Coordinates of C-alpha atoms in Angstrom, one line a residue:
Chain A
X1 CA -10.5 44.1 -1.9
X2 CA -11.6 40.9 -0.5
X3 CA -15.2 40.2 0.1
X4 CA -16.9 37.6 2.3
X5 CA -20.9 37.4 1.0
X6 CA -22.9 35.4 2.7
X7 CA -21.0 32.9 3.5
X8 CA -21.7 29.4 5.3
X9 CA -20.1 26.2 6.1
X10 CA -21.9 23.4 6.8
X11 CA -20.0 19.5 7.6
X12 CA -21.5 16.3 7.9
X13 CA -21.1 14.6 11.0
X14 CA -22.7 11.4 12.5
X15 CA -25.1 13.0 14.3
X16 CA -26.2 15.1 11.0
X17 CA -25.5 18.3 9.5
X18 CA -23.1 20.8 11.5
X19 CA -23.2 24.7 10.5
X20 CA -19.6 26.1 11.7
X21 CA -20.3 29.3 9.6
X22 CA -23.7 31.0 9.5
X23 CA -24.0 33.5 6.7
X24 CA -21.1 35.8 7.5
X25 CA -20.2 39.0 5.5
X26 CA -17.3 40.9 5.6
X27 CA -14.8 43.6 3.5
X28 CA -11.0 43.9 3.7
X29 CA -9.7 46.5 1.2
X30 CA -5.9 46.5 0.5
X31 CA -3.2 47.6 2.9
X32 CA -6.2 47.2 6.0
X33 CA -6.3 44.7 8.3
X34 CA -8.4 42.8 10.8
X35 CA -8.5 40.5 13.7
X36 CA -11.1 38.1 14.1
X37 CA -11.2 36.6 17.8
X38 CA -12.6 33.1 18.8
X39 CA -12.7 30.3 21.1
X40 CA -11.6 27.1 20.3
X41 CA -13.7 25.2 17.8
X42 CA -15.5 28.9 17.0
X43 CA -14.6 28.0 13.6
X44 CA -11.4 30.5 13.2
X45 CA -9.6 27.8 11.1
X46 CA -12.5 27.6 8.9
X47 CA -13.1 30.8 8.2
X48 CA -9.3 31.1 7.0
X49 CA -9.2 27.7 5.0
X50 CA -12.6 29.5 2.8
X51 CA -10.7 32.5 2.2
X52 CA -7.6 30.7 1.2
X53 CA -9.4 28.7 -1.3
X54 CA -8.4 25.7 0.2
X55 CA -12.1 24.3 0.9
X56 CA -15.4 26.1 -0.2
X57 CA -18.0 27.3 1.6
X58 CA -21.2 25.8 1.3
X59 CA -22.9 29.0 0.4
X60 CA -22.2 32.6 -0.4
X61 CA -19.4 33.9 -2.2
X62 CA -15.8 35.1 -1.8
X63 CA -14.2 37.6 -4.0
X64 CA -10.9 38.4 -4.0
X65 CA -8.9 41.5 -6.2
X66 CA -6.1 41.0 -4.5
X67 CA -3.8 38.1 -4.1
X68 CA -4.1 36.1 -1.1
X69 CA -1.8 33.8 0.5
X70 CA -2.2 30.5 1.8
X71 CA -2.6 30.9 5.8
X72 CA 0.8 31.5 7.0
X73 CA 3.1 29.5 8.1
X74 CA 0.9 26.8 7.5
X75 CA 3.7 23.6 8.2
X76 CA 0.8 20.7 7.0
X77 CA 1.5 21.8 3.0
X78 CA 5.3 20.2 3.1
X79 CA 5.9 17.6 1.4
X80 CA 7.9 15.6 3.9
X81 CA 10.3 13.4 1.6
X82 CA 11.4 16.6 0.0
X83 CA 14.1 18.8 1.2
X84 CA 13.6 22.4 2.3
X85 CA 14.8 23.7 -0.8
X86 CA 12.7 21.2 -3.0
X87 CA 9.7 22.7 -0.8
X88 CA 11.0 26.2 -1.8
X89 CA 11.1 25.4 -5.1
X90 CA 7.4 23.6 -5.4
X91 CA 6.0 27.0 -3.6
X92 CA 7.8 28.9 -6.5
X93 CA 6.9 26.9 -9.2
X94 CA 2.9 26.7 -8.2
X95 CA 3.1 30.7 -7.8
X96 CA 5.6 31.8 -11.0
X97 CA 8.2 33.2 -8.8
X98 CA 11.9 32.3 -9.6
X99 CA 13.4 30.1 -6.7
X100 CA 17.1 31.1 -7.0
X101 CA 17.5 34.8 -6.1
X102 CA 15.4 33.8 -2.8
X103 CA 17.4 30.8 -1.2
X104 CA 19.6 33.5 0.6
X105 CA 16.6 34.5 2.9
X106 CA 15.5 31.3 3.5
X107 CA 19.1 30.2 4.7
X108 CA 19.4 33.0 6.4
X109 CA 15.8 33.2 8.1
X110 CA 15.4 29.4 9.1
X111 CA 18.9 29.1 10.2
X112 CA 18.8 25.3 8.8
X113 CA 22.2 24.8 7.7
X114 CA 23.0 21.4 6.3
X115 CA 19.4 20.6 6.9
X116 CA 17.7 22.9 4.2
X117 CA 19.4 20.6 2.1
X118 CA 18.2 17.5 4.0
X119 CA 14.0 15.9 3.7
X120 CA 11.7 17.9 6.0
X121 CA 11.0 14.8 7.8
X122 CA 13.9 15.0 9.4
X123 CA 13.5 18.5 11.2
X124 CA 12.4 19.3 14.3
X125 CA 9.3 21.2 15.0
X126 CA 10.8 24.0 15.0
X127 CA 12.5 23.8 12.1
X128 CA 9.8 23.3 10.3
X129 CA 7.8 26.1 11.6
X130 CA 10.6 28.3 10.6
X131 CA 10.9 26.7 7.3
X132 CA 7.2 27.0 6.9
X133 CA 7.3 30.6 7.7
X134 CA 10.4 31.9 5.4
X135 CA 8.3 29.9 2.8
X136 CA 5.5 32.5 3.3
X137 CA 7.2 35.4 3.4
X138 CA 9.4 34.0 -0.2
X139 CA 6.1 35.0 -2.3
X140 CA 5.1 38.1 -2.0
X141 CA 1.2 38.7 -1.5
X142 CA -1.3 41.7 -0.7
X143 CA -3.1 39.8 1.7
X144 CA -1.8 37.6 4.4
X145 CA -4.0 35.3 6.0
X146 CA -2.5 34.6 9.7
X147 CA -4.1 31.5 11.9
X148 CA -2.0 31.7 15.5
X149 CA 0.7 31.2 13.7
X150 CA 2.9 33.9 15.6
X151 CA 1.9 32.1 18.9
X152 CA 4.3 29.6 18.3
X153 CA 7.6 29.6 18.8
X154 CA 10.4 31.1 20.6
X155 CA 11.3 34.7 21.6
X156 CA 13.7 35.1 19.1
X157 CA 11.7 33.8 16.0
X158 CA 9.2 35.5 17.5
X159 CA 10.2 38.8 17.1
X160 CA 12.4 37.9 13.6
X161 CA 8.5 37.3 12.0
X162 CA 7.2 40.2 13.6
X163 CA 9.9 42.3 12.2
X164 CA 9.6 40.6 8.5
X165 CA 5.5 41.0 8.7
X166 CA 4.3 44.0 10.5
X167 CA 7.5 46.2 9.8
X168 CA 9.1 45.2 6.5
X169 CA 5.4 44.5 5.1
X170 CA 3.3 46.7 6.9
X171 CA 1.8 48.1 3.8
X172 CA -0.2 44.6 3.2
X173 CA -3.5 43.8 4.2
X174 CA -4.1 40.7 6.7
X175 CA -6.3 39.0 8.5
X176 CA -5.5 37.8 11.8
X177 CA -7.6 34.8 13.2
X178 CA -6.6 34.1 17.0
X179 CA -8.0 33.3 20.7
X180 CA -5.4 35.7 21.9
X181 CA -7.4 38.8 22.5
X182 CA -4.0 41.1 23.2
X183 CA -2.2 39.7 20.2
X184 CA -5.0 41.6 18.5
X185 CA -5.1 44.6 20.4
X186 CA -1.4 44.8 19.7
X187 CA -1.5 44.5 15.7
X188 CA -5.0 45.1 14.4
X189 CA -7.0 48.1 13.3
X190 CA -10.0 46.5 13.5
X191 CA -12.0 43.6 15.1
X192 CA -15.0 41.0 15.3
X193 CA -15.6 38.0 17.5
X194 CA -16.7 34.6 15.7
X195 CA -19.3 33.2 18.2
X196 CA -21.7 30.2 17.6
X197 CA -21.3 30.8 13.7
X198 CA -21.8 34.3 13.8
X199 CA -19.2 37.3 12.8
X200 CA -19.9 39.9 15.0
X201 CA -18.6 43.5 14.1
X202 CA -17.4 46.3 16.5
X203 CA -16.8 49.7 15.9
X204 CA -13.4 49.8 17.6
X205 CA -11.0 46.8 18.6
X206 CA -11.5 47.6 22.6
X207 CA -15.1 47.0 22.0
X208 CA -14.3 43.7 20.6
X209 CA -11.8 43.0 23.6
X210 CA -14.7 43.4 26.1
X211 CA -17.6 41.5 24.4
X212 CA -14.9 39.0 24.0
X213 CA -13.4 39.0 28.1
X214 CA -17.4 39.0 29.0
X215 CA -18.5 36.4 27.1
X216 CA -16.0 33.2 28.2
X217 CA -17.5 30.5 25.9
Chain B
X1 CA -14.9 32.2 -6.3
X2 CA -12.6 34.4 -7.6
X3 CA -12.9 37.4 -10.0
X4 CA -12.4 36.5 -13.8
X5 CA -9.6 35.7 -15.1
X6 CA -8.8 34.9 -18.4
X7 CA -8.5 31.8 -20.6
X8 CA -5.3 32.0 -21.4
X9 CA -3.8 33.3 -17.7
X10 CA -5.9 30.5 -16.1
X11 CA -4.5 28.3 -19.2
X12 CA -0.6 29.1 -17.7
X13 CA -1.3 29.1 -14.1
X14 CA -2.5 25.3 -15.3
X15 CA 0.4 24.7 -16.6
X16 CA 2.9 26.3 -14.0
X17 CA 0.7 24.3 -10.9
X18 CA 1.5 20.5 -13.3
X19 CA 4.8 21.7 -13.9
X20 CA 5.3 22.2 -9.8
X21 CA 3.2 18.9 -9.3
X22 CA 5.4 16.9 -11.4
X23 CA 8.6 17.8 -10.8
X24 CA 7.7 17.4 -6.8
X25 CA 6.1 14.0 -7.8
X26 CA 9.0 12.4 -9.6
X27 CA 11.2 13.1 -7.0
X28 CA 9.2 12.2 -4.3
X29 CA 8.4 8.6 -5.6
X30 CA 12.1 8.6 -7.4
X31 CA 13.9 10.5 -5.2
X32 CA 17.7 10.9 -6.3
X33 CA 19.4 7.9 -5.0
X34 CA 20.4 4.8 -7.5
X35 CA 18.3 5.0 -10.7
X36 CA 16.0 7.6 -9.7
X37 CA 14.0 9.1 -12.2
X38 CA 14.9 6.0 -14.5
X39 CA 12.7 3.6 -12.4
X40 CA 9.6 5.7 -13.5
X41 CA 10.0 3.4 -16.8
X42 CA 12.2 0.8 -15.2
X43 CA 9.0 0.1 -12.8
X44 CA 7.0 -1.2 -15.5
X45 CA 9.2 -2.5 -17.7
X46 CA 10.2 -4.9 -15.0
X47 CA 6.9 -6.3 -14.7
X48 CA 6.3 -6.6 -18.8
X49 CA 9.9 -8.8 -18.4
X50 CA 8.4 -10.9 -15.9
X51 CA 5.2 -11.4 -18.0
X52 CA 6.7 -12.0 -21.1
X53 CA 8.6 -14.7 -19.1
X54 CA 6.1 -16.2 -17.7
X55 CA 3.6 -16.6 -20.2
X56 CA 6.7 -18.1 -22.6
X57 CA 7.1 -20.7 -19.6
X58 CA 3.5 -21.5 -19.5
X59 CA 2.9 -21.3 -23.5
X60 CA 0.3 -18.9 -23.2
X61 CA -0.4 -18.0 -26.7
X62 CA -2.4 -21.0 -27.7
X63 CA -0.1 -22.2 -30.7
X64 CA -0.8 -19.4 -32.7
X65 CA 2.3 -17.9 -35.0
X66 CA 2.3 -14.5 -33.3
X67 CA 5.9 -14.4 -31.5
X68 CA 5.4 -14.4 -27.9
X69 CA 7.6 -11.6 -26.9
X70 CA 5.7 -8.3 -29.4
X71 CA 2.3 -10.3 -28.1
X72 CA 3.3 -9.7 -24.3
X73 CA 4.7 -6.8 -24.5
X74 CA 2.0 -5.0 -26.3
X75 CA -0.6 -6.9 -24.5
X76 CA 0.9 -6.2 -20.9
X77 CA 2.6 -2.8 -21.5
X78 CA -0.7 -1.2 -22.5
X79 CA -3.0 -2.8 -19.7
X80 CA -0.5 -1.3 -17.3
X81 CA -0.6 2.0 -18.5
X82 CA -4.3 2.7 -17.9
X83 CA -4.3 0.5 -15.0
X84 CA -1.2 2.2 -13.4
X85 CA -2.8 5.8 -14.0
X86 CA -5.7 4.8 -12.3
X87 CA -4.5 3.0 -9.6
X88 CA -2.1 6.0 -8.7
X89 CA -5.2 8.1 -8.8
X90 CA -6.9 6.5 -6.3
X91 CA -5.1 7.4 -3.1
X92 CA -4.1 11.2 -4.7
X93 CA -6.6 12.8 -3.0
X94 CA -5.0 11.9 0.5
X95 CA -2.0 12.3 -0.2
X96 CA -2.0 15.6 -1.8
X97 CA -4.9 17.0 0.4
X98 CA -2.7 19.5 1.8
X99 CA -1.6 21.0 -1.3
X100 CA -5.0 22.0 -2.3
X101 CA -4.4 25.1 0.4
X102 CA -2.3 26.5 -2.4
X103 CA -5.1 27.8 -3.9
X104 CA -4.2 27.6 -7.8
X105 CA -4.0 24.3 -7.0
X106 CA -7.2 22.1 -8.2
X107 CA -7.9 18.6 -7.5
X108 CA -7.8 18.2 -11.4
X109 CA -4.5 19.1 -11.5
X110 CA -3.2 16.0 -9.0
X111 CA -5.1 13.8 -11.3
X112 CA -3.6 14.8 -14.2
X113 CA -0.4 15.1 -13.2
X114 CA -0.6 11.8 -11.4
X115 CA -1.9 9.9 -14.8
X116 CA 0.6 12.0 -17.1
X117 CA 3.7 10.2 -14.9
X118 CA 2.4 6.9 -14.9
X119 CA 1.5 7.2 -18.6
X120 CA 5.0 8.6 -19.7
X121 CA 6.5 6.0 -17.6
X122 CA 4.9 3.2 -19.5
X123 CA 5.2 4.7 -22.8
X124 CA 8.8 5.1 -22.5
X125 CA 9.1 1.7 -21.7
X126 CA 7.0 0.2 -24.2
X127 CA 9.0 1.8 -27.0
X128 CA 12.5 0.8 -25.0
X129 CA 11.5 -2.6 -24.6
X130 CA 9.8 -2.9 -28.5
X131 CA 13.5 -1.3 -29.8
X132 CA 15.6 -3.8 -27.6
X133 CA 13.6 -7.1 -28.4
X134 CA 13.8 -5.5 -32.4
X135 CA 17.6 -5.1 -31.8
X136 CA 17.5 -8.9 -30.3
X137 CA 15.5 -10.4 -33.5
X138 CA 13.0 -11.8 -31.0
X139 CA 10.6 -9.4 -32.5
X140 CA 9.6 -7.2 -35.9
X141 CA 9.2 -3.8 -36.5
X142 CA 5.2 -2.9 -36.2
X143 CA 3.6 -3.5 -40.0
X144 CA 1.9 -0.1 -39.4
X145 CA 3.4 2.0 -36.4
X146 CA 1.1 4.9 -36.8
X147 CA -1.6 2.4 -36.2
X148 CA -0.1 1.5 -33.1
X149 CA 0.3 5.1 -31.7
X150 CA -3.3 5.6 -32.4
X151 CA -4.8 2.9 -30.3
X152 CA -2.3 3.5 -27.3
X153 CA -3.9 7.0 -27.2
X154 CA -7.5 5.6 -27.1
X155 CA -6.2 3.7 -24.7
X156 CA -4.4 6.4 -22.6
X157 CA -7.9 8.6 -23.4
X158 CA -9.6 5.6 -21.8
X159 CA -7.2 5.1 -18.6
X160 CA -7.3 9.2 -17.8
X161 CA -11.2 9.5 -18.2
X162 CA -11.3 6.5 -16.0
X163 CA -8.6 8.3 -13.3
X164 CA -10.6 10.7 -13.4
X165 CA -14.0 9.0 -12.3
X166 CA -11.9 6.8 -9.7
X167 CA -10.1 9.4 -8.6
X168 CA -13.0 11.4 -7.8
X169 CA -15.1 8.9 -6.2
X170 CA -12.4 8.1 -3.7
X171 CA -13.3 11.4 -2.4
X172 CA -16.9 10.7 -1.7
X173 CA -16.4 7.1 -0.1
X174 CA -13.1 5.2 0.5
X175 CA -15.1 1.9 -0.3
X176 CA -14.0 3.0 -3.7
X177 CA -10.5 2.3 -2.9
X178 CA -10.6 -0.9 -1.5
X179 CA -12.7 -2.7 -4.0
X180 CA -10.5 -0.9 -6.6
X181 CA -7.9 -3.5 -5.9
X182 CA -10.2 -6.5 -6.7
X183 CA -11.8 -5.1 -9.5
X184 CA -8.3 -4.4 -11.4
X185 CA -7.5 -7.8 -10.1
X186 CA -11.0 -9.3 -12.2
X187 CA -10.6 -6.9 -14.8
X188 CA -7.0 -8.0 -16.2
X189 CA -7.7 -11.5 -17.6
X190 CA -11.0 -9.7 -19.6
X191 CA -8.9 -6.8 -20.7
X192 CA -7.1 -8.4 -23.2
X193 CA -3.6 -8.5 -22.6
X194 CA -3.7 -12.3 -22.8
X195 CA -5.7 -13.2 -25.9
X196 CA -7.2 -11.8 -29.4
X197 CA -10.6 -11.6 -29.4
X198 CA -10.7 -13.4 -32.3
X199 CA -9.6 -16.4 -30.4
X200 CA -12.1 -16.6 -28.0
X201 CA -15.7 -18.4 -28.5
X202 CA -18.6 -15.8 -30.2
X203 CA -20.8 -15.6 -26.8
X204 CA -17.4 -14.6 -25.3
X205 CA -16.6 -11.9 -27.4
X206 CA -19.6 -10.2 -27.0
X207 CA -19.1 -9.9 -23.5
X208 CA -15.7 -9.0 -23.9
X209 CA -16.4 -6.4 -26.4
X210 CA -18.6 -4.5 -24.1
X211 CA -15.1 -3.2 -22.7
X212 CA -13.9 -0.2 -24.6
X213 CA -10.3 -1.5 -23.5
X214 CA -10.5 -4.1 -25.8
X215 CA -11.2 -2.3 -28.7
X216 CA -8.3 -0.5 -27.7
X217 CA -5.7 -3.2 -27.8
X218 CA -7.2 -4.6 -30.8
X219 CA -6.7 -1.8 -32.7
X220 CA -2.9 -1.8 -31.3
X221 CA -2.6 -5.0 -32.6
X222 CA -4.1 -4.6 -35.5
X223 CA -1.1 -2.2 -36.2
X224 CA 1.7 -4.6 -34.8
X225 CA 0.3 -7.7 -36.7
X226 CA -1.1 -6.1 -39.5
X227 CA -3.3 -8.9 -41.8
X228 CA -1.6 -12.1 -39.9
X229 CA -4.5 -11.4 -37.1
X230 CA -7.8 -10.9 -37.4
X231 CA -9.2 -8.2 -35.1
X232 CA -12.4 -7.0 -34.1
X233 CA -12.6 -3.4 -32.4
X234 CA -15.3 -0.8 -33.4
X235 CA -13.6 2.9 -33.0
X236 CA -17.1 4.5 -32.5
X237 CA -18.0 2.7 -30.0
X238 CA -14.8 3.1 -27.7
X239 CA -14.9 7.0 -28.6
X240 CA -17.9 7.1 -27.3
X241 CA -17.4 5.4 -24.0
X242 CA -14.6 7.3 -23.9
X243 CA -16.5 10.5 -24.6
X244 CA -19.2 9.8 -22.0
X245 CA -16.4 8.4 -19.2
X246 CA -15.0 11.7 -19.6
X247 CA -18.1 13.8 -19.2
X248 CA -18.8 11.9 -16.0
X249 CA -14.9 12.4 -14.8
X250 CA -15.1 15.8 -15.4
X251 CA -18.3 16.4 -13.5
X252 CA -17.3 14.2 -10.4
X253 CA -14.1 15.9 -10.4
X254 CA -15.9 19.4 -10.3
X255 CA -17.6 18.2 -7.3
X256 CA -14.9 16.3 -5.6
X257 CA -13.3 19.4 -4.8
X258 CA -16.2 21.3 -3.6
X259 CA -16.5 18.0 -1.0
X260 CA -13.1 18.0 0.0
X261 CA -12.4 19.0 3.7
X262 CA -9.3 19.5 5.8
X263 CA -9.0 17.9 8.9

């Protein structure tokens, strides 16, 4: 179970306090999942970065019995002198898993070659998307926390993550933060919209579709 | 934030997340070309060298009978390993922003891991350097080593609860980091690498006694010269400068990483 009490997030700006997140509340229980659809700015990325644990909120509380994973495929957390493998290997050291019996599906999934071997600044975006995205699936989580992240890319990588998320791990919980309304309707269960701060809840994900389509900004 | 979790799990998650750290730092800053890994003591053992050499040049040590090359190197060697930690502390934060989205990874941790490096690094080379000029006759074993070890960990106490309070105050305002640079720069001809207190005139030493670092190096010297120098140091009073600079560290740290945002 993961809970969301309360919580807020306020940032200074010049022209004074900003509130991105205004006392929201919500449960995800294992093996459930959610989408939560926004606009741009609606604060989507915030919402995931509190519940990754990578910032905290400002108040409220977030609980979490279940492991959660840093928002996926998240390419900013490379270090960019390192190699792919050295990036594989810090992700397994900060998380206790042993490196060596997963280089195979890292090869395999980001198709690197030579370059898994060679510093991350060298790749090309899409490299490193792919790289950042076999990295996710290497530890093995409850939860997945997804930010747009299966908007990018090709076709073909496309469907490879859909294939290693929603079918090989389709008994893990996720949340799914987007703008893309059908990529929602396609894998969630459930939905709300983020709008001016608020989480608004629906009862069914088509409900969520249609406040969404009506309400444009 | 999270539900509770024991001492001693939260203890090897600690340990795992600096293990992870410091293994990505060395080869970041080392990488594996040339020397690698050996330039994390060959860094500041080139600067002691140069020192030493230039302060035999310029007859630095004001005709007294302490051999030039045990006074440099455990004046300079010892300034640079709190300095060092510090200074790599204060542009951490930015640089290892991103890794904070891992979330067993604490700000704390980058610190330490940071000032653990640069602390090893120097060590290593102060011993290197002490056994080679030994080896070359151009200095003596320390009268009382034990002595010595002592005082370069109040001093490496003093250089991480500093880290720490630098560190952290880089998050809250980058003035901190540029007038870090000038203060160092002030800071290195009162922190004692270059004289005993003992030489300077009695209203100096007061002033220069108000800096735990001091005491620090006096006591290292204490334990190099043995009764050939007269020192003055007072343990209780670095300890607790030491003790409070902690406290403070600690407590900016703590709220360092409740400020930190991602772009």
């Amino acid at each position: 179970m993961i809970s969301i009490e309360n919580v807020s997030k306020t940032y200074h700006t010049r022209l004074g306090q900003r509130t991105i997140l205004d006392n929201i509340s919500f449960k995800l229980a294992r093996g459930r999942n959610i989408g939560i659809l926004g606009r741009n700015g609606a604060g989507k990325s915030t919402l995931i970065r509190l519940i990754a644990g990578a910032e905290r909120p400002t108040s409220g509380v977030i609980r979490r019995d279940m492991s959660v994973s840093w928002p996926l495929a998240f390419g900013g957390a490379f270090q960019t002198h390192l190699t792919g493998l050295d990036n594989l290997k810090f992700v397994c050291r900060v998380y206790g898993v042993d490196y060596k019996p997963l280089i195979p599906f890292v090869e395999d999934f980001t198709e690197l070659g030579v370059y898994f071997r060679e510093p991350v600044m060298h790749y090309s975006a899409g490299m490193t998307t792919r790289l950042a995205f076999a990295l996710s699936m290497a530890i093995e989580f409850d939860c997945f926390l997804i930010d747009e992240a299966m908007v990018v890319g090709d076709q073909r990588f496309h469907e490879r993550c859909h294939i290693e998320l929603f079918q090989k791990r389709k008994d893990r919980a996720f949340i799914l933060v987007t703008h893309d309304a059908n990529s929602i309707r396609m894998y969630c269960e459930s939905a709300c919209v983020l709008r001016n701060g608020k989480l608004i809840p629906f009862a069914t994900v088509d409900e969520a579709f249609e406040f969404y389509e009506a309400n444009p900004n | 934030m999270t539900s509770e979790v024991s001492f001693f799990r939260s203890l090897a998650i600690q340990g795992r997340v600096m293990q992870a750290l410091l293994m990505r730092e060395v080869i970041t800053r080392y990488g594996r070309d040339n020397l690698g890994v050996l330039w994390l003591i060959g860094e500041p053992m080139v600067f002691t060298l140069g020192v030493m050499a230039l302060w035999t040049f310029a007859g630095m040590h004001h005709g007294s009978q302490l051999p030039i090359a045990a006074f440099a190197i455990t004046g300079y060697s010892s300034v640079l390993m709190w300095r060092n930690s510090v200074g790599r502390c204060v542009s951490a934060l930015q640089s290892n922003f991103n890794l904070l989205y891992h979330r067993n990874v604490q700000v704390i941790d980058v610190f330490i891991t940071r000032t653990l490096l640069e602390m090893a690094g120097a060590t290593m080379s102060f011993i290197v350097l002490s056994i080679a000029f030994t080896a070359a006759e151009l200095m003596t074993w320390p009268v009382d080593p034990l002595q010595v070890i002592f005082g370069w960990l109040m001093l490496a106490w003093f250089g991480l609860a500093l880290a720490l309070i630098i560190g952290a105050a880089t998050a809250y305002s980058e003035i901190v980091e540029r007038l870090w640079g000038p203060t160092t720069y002030f800071m290195f001809p009162l922190a004692g690498a270059a004289f005993m207190v003992d030489w300077l005139p009695k209203q100096a030493q007061d002033v220069v006694l108000f800096l735990p670092m001091v005491h620090g190096l006096e006591i290292i010297r204490e334990g190099y010269f043995g009764n050939v120098v007269r020192t003055h140091y007072d343990l209780g009073y670095m300890a607790t400068c030491c003790l409070v600079m902690t406290l403070v560290g600690l407590f900016l740290v703590r709220d360092a990483g409740e400020r930190v945002e991602q772009q």
